[in-house]
Coordinates of C-alpha atoms in Angstrom, one line a residue:
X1 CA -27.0 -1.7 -0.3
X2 CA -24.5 -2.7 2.7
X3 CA -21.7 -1.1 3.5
X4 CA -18.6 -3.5 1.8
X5 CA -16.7 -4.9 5.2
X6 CA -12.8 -3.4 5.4
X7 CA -10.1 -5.7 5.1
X8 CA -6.8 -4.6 6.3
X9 CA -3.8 -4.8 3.9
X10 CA -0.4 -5.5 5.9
X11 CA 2.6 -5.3 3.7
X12 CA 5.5 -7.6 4.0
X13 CA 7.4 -6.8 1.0
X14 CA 10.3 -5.5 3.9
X15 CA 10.0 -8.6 5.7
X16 CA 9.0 -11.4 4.5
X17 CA 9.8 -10.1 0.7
X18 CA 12.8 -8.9 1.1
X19 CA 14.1 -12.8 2.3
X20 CA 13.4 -13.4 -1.4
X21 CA 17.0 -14.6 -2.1
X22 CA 18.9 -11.4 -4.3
X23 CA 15.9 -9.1 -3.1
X24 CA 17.4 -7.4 -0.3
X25 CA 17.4 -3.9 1.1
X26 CA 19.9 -1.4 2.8
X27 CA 17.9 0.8 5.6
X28 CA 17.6 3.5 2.9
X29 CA 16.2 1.6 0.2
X30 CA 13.9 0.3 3.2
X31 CA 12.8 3.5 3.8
X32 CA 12.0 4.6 0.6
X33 CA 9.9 1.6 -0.2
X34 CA 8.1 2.2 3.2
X35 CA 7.1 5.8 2.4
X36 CA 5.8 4.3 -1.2
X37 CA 3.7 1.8 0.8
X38 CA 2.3 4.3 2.6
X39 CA 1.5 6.4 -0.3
X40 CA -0.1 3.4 -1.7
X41 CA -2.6 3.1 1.1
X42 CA -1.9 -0.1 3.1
X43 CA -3.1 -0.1 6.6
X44 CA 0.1 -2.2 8.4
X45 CA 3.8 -1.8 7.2
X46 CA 5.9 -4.8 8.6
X47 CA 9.3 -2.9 9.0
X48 CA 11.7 -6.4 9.2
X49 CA 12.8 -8.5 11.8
X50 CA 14.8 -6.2 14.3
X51 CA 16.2 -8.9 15.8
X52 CA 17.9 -10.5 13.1
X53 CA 20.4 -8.0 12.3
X54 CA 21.5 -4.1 12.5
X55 CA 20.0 -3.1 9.0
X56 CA 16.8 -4.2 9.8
X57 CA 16.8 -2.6 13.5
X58 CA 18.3 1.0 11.5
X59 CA 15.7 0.5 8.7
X60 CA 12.5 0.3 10.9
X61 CA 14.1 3.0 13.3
X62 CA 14.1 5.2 10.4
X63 CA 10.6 4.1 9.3
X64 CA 9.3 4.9 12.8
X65 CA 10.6 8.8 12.6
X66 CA 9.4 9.0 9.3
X67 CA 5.4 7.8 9.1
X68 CA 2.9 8.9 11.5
X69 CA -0.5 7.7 10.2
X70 CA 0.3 4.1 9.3
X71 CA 0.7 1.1 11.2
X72 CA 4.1 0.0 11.8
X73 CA 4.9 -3.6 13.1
X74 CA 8.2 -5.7 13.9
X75 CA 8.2 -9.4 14.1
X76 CA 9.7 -11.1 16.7
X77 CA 10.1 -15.0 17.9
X78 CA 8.3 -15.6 21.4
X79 CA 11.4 -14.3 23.3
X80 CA 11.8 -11.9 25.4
X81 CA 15.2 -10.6 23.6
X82 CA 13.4 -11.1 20.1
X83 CA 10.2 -9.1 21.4
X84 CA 12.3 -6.1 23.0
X85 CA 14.6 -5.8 20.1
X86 CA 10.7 -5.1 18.0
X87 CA 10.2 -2.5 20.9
X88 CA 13.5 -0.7 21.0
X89 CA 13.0 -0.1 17.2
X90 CA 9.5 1.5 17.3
X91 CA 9.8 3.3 20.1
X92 CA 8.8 6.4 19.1
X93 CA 6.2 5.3 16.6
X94 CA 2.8 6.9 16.2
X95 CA 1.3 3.2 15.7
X96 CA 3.2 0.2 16.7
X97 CA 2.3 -3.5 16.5
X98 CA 4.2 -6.4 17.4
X99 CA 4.3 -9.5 15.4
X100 CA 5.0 -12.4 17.5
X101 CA 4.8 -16.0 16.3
X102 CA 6.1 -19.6 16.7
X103 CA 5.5 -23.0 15.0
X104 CA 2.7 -25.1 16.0
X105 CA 2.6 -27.9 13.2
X106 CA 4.0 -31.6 14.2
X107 CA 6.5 -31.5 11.8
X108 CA 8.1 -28.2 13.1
X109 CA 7.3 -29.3 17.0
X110 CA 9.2 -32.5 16.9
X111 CA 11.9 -31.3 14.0
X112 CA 12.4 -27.9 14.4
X113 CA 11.4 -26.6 17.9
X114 CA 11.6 -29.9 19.5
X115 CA 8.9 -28.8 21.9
X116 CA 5.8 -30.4 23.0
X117 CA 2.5 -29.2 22.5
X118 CA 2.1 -27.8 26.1
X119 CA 5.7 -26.2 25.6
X120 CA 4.9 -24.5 22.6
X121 CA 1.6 -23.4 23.8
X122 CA 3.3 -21.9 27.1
X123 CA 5.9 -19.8 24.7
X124 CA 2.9 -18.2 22.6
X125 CA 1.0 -16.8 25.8
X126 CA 4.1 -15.3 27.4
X127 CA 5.2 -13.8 24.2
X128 CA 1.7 -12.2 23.5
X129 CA 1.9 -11.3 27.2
X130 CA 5.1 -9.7 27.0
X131 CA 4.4 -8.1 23.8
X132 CA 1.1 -6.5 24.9
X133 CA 3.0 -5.2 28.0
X134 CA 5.0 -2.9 25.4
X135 CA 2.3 -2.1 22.9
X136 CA -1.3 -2.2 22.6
X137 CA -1.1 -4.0 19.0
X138 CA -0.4 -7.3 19.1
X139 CA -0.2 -9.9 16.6
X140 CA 0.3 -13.5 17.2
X141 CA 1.1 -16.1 14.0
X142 CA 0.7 -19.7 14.4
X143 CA 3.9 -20.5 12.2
X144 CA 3.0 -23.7 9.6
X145 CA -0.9 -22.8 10.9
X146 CA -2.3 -25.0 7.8
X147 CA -0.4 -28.7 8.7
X148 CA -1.2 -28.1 12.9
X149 CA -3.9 -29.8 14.2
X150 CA -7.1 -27.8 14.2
X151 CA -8.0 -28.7 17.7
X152 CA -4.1 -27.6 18.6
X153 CA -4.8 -24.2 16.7
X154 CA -8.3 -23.4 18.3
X155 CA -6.4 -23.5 21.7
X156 CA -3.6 -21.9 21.3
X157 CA -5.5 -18.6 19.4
X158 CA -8.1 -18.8 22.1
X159 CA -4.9 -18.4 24.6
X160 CA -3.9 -15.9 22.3
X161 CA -6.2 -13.3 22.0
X162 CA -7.0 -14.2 26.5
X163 CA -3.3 -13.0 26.6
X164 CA -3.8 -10.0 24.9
X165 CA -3.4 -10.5 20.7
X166 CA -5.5 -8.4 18.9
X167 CA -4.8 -9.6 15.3
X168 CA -5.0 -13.4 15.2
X169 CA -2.7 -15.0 11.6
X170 CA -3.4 -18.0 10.0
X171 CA -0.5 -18.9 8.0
X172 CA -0.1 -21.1 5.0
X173 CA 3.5 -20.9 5.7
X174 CA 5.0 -23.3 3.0
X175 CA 1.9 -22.5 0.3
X176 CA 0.4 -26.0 0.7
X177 CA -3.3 -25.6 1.6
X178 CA -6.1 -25.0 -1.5
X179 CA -8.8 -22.4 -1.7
X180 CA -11.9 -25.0 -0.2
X181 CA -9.6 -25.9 2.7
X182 CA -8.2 -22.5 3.9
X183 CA -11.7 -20.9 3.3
X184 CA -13.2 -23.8 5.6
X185 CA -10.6 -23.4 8.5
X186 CA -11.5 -19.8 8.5
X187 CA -14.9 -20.4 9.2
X188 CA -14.2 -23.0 11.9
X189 CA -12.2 -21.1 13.6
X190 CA -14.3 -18.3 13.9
X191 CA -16.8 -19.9 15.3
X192 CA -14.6 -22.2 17.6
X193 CA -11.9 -20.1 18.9
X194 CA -13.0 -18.1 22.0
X195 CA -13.4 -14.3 21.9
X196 CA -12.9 -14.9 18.6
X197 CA -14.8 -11.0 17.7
X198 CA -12.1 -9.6 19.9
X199 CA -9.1 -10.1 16.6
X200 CA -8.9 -9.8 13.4
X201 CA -8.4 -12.9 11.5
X202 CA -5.1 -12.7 9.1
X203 CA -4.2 -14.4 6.0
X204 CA -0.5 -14.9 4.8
X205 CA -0.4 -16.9 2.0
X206 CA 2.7 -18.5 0.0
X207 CA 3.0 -19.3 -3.9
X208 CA 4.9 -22.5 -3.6
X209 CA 1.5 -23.8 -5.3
X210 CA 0.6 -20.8 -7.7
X211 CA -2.3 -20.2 -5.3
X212 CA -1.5 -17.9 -2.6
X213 CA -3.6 -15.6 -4.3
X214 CA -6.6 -17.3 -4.5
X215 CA -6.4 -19.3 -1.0
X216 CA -5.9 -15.3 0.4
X217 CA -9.3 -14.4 -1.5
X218 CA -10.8 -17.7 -0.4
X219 CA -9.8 -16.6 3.5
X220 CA -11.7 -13.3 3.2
X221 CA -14.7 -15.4 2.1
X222 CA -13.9 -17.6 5.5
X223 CA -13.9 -14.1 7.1
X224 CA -10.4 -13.4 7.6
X225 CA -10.3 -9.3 7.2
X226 CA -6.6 -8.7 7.0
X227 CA -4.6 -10.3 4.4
X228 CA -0.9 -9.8 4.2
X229 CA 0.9 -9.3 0.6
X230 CA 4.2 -8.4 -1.0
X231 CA 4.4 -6.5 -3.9
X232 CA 4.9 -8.0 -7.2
X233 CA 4.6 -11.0 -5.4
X234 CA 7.9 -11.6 -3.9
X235 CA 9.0 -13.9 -0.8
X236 CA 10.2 -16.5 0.6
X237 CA 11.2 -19.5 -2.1
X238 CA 7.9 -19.0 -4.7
X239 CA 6.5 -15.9 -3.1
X240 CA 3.9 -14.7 -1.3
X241 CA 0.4 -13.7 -2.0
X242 CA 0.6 -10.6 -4.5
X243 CA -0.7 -6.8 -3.3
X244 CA -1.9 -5.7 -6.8
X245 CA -3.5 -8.8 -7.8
X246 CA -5.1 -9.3 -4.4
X247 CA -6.3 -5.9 -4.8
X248 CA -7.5 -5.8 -8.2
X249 CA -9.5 -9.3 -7.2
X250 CA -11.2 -7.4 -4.9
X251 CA -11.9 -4.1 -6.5
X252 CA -12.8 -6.0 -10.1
X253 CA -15.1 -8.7 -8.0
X254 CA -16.2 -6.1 -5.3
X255 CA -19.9 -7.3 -5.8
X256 CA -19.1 -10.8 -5.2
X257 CA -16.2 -10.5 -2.2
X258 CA -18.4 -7.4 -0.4
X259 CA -15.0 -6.3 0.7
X260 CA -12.9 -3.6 -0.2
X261 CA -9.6 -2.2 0.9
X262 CA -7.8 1.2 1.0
X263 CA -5.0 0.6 -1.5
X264 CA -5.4 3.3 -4.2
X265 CA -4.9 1.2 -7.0
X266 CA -3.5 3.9 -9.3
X267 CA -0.3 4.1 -7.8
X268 CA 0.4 0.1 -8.4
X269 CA 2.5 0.1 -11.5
X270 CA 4.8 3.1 -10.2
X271 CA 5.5 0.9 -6.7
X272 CA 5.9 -2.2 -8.6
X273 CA 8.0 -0.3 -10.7
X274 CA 10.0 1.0 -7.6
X275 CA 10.9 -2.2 -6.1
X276 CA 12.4 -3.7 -9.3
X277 CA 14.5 -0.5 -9.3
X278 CA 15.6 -1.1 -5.0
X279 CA 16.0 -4.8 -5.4
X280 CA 17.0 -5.1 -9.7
X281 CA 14.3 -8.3 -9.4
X282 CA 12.8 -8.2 -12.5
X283 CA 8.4 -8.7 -13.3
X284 CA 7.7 -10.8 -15.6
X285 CA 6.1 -10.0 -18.7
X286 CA 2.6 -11.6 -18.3
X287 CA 2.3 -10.7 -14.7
X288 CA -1.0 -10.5 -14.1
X289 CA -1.7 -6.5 -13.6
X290 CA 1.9 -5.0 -13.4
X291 CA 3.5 -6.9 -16.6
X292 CA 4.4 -5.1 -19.8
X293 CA 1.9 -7.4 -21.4
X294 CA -0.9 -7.0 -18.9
X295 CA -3.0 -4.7 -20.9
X296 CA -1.4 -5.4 -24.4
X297 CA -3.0 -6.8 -27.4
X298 CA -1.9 -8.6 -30.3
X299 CA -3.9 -11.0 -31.5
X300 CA -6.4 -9.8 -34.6
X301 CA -9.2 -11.3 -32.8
X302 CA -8.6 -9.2 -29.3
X303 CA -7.8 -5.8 -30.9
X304 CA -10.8 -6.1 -33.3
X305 CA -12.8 -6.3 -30.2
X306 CA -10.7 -3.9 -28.5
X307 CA -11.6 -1.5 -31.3
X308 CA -15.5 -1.8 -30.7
X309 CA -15.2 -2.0 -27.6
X310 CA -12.5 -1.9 -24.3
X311 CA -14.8 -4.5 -22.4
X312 CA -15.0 -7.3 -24.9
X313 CA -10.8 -7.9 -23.7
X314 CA -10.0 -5.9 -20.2
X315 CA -11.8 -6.7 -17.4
X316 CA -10.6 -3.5 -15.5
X317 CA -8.8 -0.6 -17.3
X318 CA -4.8 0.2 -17.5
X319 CA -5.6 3.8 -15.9
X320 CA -6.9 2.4 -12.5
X321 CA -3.8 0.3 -11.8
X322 CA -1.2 3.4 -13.0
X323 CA -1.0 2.4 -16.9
X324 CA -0.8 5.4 -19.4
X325 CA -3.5 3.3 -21.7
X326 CA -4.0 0.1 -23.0
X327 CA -1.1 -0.7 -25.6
X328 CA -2.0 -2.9 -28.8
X329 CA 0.9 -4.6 -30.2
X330 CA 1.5 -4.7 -33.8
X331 CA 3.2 -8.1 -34.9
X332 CA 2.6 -11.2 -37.2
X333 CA -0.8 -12.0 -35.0
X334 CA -2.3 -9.1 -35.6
X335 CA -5.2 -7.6 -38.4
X336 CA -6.1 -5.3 -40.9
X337 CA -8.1 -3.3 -38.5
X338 CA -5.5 -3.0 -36.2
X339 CA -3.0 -1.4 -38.9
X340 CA -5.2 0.5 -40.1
X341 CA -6.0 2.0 -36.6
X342 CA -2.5 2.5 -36.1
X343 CA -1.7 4.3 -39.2
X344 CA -4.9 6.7 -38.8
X345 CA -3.4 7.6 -35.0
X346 CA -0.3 8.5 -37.2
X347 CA -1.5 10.6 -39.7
X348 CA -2.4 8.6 -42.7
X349 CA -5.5 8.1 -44.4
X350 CA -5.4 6.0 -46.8
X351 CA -7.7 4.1 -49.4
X352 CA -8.2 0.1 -49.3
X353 CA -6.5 -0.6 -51.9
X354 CA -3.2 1.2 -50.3
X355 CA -3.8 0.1 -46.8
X356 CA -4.2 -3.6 -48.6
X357 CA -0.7 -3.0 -49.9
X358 CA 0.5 -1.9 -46.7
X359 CA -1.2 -4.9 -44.4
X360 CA 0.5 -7.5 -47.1
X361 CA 4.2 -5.3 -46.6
X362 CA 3.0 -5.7 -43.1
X363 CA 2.7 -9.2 -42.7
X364 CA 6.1 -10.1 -44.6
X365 CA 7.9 -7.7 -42.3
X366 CA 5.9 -9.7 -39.8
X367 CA 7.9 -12.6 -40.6
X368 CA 11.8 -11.2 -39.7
X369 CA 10.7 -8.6 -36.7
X370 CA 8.5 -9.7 -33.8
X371 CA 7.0 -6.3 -33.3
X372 CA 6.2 -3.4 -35.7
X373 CA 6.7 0.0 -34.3
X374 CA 5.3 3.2 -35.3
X375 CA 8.5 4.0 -37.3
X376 CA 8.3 0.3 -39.1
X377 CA 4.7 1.7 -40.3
X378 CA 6.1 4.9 -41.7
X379 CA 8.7 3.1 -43.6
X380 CA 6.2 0.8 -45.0
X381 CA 4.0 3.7 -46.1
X382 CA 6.5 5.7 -47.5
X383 CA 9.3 3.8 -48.3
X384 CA 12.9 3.6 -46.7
X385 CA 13.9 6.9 -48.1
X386 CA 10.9 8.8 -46.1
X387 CA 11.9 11.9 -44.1
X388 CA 12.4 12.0 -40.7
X389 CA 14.3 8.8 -40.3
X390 CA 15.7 9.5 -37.5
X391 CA 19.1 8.4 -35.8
X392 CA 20.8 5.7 -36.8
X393 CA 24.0 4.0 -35.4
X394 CA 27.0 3.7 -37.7
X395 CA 29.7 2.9 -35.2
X396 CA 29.6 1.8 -31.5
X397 CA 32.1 0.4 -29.4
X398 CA 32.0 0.2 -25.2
X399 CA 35.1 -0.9 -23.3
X400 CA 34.6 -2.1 -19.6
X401 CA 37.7 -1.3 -17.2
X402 CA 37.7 -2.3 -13.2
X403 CA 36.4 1.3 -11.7
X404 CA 34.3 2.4 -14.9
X405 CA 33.3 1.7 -18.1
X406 CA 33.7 4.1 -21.5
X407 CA 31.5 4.1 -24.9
X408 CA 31.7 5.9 -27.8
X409 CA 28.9 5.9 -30.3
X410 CA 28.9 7.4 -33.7
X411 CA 25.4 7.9 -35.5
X412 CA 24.1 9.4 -38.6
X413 CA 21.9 12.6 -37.6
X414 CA 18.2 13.0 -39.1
X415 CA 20.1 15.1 -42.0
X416 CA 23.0 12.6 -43.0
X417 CA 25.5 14.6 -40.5
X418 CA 28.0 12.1 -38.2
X419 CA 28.1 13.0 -34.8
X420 CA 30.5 11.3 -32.6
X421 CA 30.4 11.4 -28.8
X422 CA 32.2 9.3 -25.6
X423 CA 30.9 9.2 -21.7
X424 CA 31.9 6.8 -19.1
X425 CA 29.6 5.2 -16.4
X426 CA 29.3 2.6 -13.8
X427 CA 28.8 -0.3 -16.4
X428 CA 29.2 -0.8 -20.4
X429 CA 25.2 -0.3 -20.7
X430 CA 25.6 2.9 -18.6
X431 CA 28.5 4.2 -20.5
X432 CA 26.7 3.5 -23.5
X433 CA 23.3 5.1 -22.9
X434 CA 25.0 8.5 -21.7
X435 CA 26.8 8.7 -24.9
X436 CA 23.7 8.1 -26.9
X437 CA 22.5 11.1 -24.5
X438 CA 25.0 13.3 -25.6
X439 CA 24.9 12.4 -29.2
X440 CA 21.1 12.9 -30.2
X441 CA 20.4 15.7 -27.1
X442 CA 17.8 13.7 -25.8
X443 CA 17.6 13.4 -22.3
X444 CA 16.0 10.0 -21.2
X445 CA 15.6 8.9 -17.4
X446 CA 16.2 4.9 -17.3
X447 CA 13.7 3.0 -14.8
X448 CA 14.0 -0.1 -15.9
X449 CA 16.5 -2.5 -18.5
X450 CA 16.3 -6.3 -19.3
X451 CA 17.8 -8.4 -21.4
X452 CA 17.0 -11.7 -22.7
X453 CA 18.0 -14.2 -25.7
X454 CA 15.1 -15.0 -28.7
X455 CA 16.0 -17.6 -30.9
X456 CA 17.8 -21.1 -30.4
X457 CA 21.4 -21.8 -31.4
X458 CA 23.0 -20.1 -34.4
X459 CA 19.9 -18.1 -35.1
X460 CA 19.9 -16.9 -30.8
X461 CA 19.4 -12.8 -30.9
X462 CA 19.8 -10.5 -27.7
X463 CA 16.3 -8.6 -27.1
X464 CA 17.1 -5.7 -25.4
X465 CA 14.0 -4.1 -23.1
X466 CA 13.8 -0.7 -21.3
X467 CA 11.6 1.6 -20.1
X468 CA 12.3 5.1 -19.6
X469 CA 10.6 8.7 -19.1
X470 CA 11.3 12.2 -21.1
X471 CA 9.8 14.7 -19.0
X472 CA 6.4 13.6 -17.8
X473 CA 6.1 10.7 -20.6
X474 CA 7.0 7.4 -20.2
X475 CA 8.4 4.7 -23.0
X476 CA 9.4 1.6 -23.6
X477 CA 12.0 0.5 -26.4
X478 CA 13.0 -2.3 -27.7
X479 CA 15.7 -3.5 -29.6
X480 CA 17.3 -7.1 -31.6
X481 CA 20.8 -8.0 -32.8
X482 CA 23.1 -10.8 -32.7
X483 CA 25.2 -8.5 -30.2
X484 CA 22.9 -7.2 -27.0
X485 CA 25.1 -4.2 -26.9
X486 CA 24.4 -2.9 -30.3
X487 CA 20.5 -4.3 -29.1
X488 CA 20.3 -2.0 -26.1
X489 CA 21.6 0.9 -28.5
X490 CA 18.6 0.5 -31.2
X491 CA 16.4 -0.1 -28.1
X492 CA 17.6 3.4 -26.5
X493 CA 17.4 5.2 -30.1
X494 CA 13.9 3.5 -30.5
X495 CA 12.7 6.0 -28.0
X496 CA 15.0 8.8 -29.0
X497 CA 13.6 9.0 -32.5
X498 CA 10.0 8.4 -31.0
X499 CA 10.6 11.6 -28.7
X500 CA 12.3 13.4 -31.8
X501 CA 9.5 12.8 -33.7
X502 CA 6.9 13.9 -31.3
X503 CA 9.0 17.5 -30.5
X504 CA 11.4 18.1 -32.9
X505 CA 14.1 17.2 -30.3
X506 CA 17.7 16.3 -32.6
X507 CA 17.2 18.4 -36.0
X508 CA 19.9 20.2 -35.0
X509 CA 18.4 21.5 -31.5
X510 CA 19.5 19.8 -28.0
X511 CA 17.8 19.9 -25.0
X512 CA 19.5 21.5 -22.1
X513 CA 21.7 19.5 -20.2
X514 CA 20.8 16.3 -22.1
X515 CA 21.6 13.4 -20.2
X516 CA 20.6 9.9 -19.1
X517 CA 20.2 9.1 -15.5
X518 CA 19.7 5.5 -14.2
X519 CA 17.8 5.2 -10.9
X520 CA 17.8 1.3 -11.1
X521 CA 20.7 0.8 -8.2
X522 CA 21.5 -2.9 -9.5
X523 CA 24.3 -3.6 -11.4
X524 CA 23.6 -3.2 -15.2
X525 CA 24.7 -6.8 -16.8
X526 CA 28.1 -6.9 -18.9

């Protein structure tokens, strides 16, 4: 069996993803993220664009200092000032590369350069030249690569890589070309571009289509064997070509691709998570590998079959991409089975007839609550006055002032006591969760909080979403009401009873120092 070919992973989630309107970075958010990447395993880190302004020049600076074995690179227009700026930033770096492109399509010739063919051709070779007199890594994009002239773009890479670029980029700049045509031009220019074994062939593919993942995968088959990504996605208008999905592809489909790379795929979910924390940019739900819903089950069908067996529905498991396990989802789609599963993980074996009694409690509760948690299934096994409750919120108010904001939450304790507590923080949702902190003695460490409306018109609830960690575990909680306040406070006390129930935590025992801390550095909504 042949040895699967390498394809380099460049990451331009500090570049080109961090254009992504609302997405950007300060230096040390940029440098955080960088370390991450290289934890994650990809084999080029594009710092920014020194050129275009101090933060980036301090960020990839500070990047430089900081990581020794991976590949750093600046872009840079084909100008001498651009180009220098890339220099003056990695200087000092264990492994620069600079990225040096201009635009080669008609369309950006004649509107946006207003150079000729000849012009444009002349700029690339002294910029690869100039570059390759400052670093032995050179990368040269053909800006727009997929609406230039073929002939045009076998030139001016054969020029290229005579000049000195050792990493040739192809890109689909505005997300236009399909997976037939980008994997076609690959091959062509391969074979037509001289010295064309002397680079690597790049991919950077945009979303604007929904395809910038499968034109990237259809450029490895072409023979490209560097593709550049963002992670979760994120970019320029609709995006660019996904890390973890590109990854994944390849992993999952390894047989069929014969390419692998060196991202180590368990880390995904905990960098995807860190960016929505740096940036506050949300993933989306069904987000293919990274979404809450990526490994989650509902349907009756799907978690039968996940019962019997994990293949029948997941096509790689949660654990390789950094999921605790795979998470099925009690609500009005789901069966019997399922329930029944669920209950027996809890504790309760019980006979047909009862767990027929249940499922039919089940499926009426099915009709007012989208999801049934483990606490839902107690109460519908042993009726609302079952022990062990748990916290429950008789009183709330949050008041939001110009500097900072103040709650004070008063809840029933497991044993009927009221316990009444107050904390301020930099928002209303910030205020509120320390107070629940302080209330039940259960520390919780907030990574991530949405928010988002269910329900049309006079029937329109607030869903509240987070996900937190207590200790080593992490959890998600969710909570409804008419007011998203009072929703974020039942999502918050959803994992607080869950923890409670699992250590004893709130019977009249705190844990040291209780507190919450939020590491998400956007602003928590009103």
């Amino acid at each position: 069996m042949s040895t699967p070919d390498h394809v380099r992973i460049f990451d331009t989630t500090l570049r080109d993803g961090e254009q992504s309107p609302g997405c950007s970075m300060n230096p040390a958010q940029k440098r955080v993220f960088a370390r991450a990447l290289a934890e994650l395993g990809v084999d080029v880190i594009e710092t920014g664009f020194p050129a275009s302004s101090v933060a980036d020049m301090e960020a990839s600076r500070a990047i430089a200092a900081d990581l020794r074995e991976t590949t750093l690179c600046g872009l840079a227009r084909c100008s001498d000032g651009d180009i220098d700026a890339v220099a003056r930033a990695l200087d000092g770096a264990a492994r620069p590369r600079i990225h040096v492109f201009i635009s080669t399509s008609p369309l950006h010739r004649e509107h946006k350069l207003k150079l000729s063919r000849d012009e444009v051709l002349a700029r690339a070779v002294a910029g690869v030249e100039r570059a390759r007199a400052l670093v032995d890594d050179v990368e040269f994009s053909a800006e727009d690569a997929l609406r230039t002239e073929e002939d045009f773009l076998v030139e001016i890479f054969s020029a290229a890589i005579a000049a000195g670029a050792t990493t040739i980029n192809v890109p689909d700049t505005v997300g236009y070309t399909t997976p037939g045509e980008i994997r076609g031009l690959f091959e062509r220019l391969r074979a037509r571009v001289r010295d064309a074994d002397r680079a690597i062939f790049s991919a950077h593919c945009h979303n604007d289509l929904g395809l910038a993942v499968a034109n990237s995968l259809a450029a490895v088959e072409g023979g490209a064997r560097q593709v550049e990504v963002a992670v979760n996605g994120i970019g320029e208008r609709a995006g660019n070509c996904a890390l973890e999905e590109f990854a994944m592809a390849v992993r999952t489909r390894g047989a069929y691709y014969g390419v692998d790379t060196g991202i180590r795929t368990p880390r995904l979910l905990e960098t995807s998570r860190l960016l929505t924390r740096l940036t506050g940019m949300a993933v989306q739900r069904n987000k293919a590998v990274v979404g809450a819903n990526a490994f989650a089950h509902e349907a009756g069908i799907h978690q039968h079959g996940m019962l019997r067996h994990r293949g029948t529905y997941e096509i790689m498991t949660p654990e390789s991409v950094g999921w605790p396990a795979t998470q099925m989802v009690l609500g009005r789609h789901s069966g019997r089975a399922a329930v029944g599963e669920r209950l027996r993980a809890l504790g309760y074996v019980l006979d047909d007839g009862t767990l027929a009694q249940v499922f039919e409690r089940f499926k009426a509760l099915c009709e007012t609550q989208r999801v049934v948690e483990d606490a839902d299934l107690q109460r519908l096994v042993e009726g609302e006055s079952a022990s062990g409750e748990g916290w429950r919120i008789a009183a709330l108010s949050v008041a939001d002032g110009r500097r900072s904001a103040h709650a004070q939450v008063v809840l029933s304790d497991p044993d009927g006591a009221v316990v009444t507590e107050t904390a301020e923080g930099d928002g209303p949702v910030a205020a509120l969760f320390a107070a629940m902190a302080r209330a039940t003695g259960v520390a919780l460490e907030l990574e991530s909080y949405q928010v988002h409306s269910t329900g049309t018109g006079a029937d329109a609830r607030g869903e509240a979403t987070l996900s937190v960690r207590h200790g080593d575990d992490a959890h998600t909680g969710t909570g409804n009401s008419h007011d998203i306040i009072e929703a974020s406070a039942l999502a918050w006390l959803e994992v607080a009873n869950r923890v409670r129930r699992a250590t004893g935590t709130g019977n009249g025992e705190r844990e040291t120092g209780a507190s919450t801390r939020s590491t998400t550095p956007a602003p928590l909504p009103a």
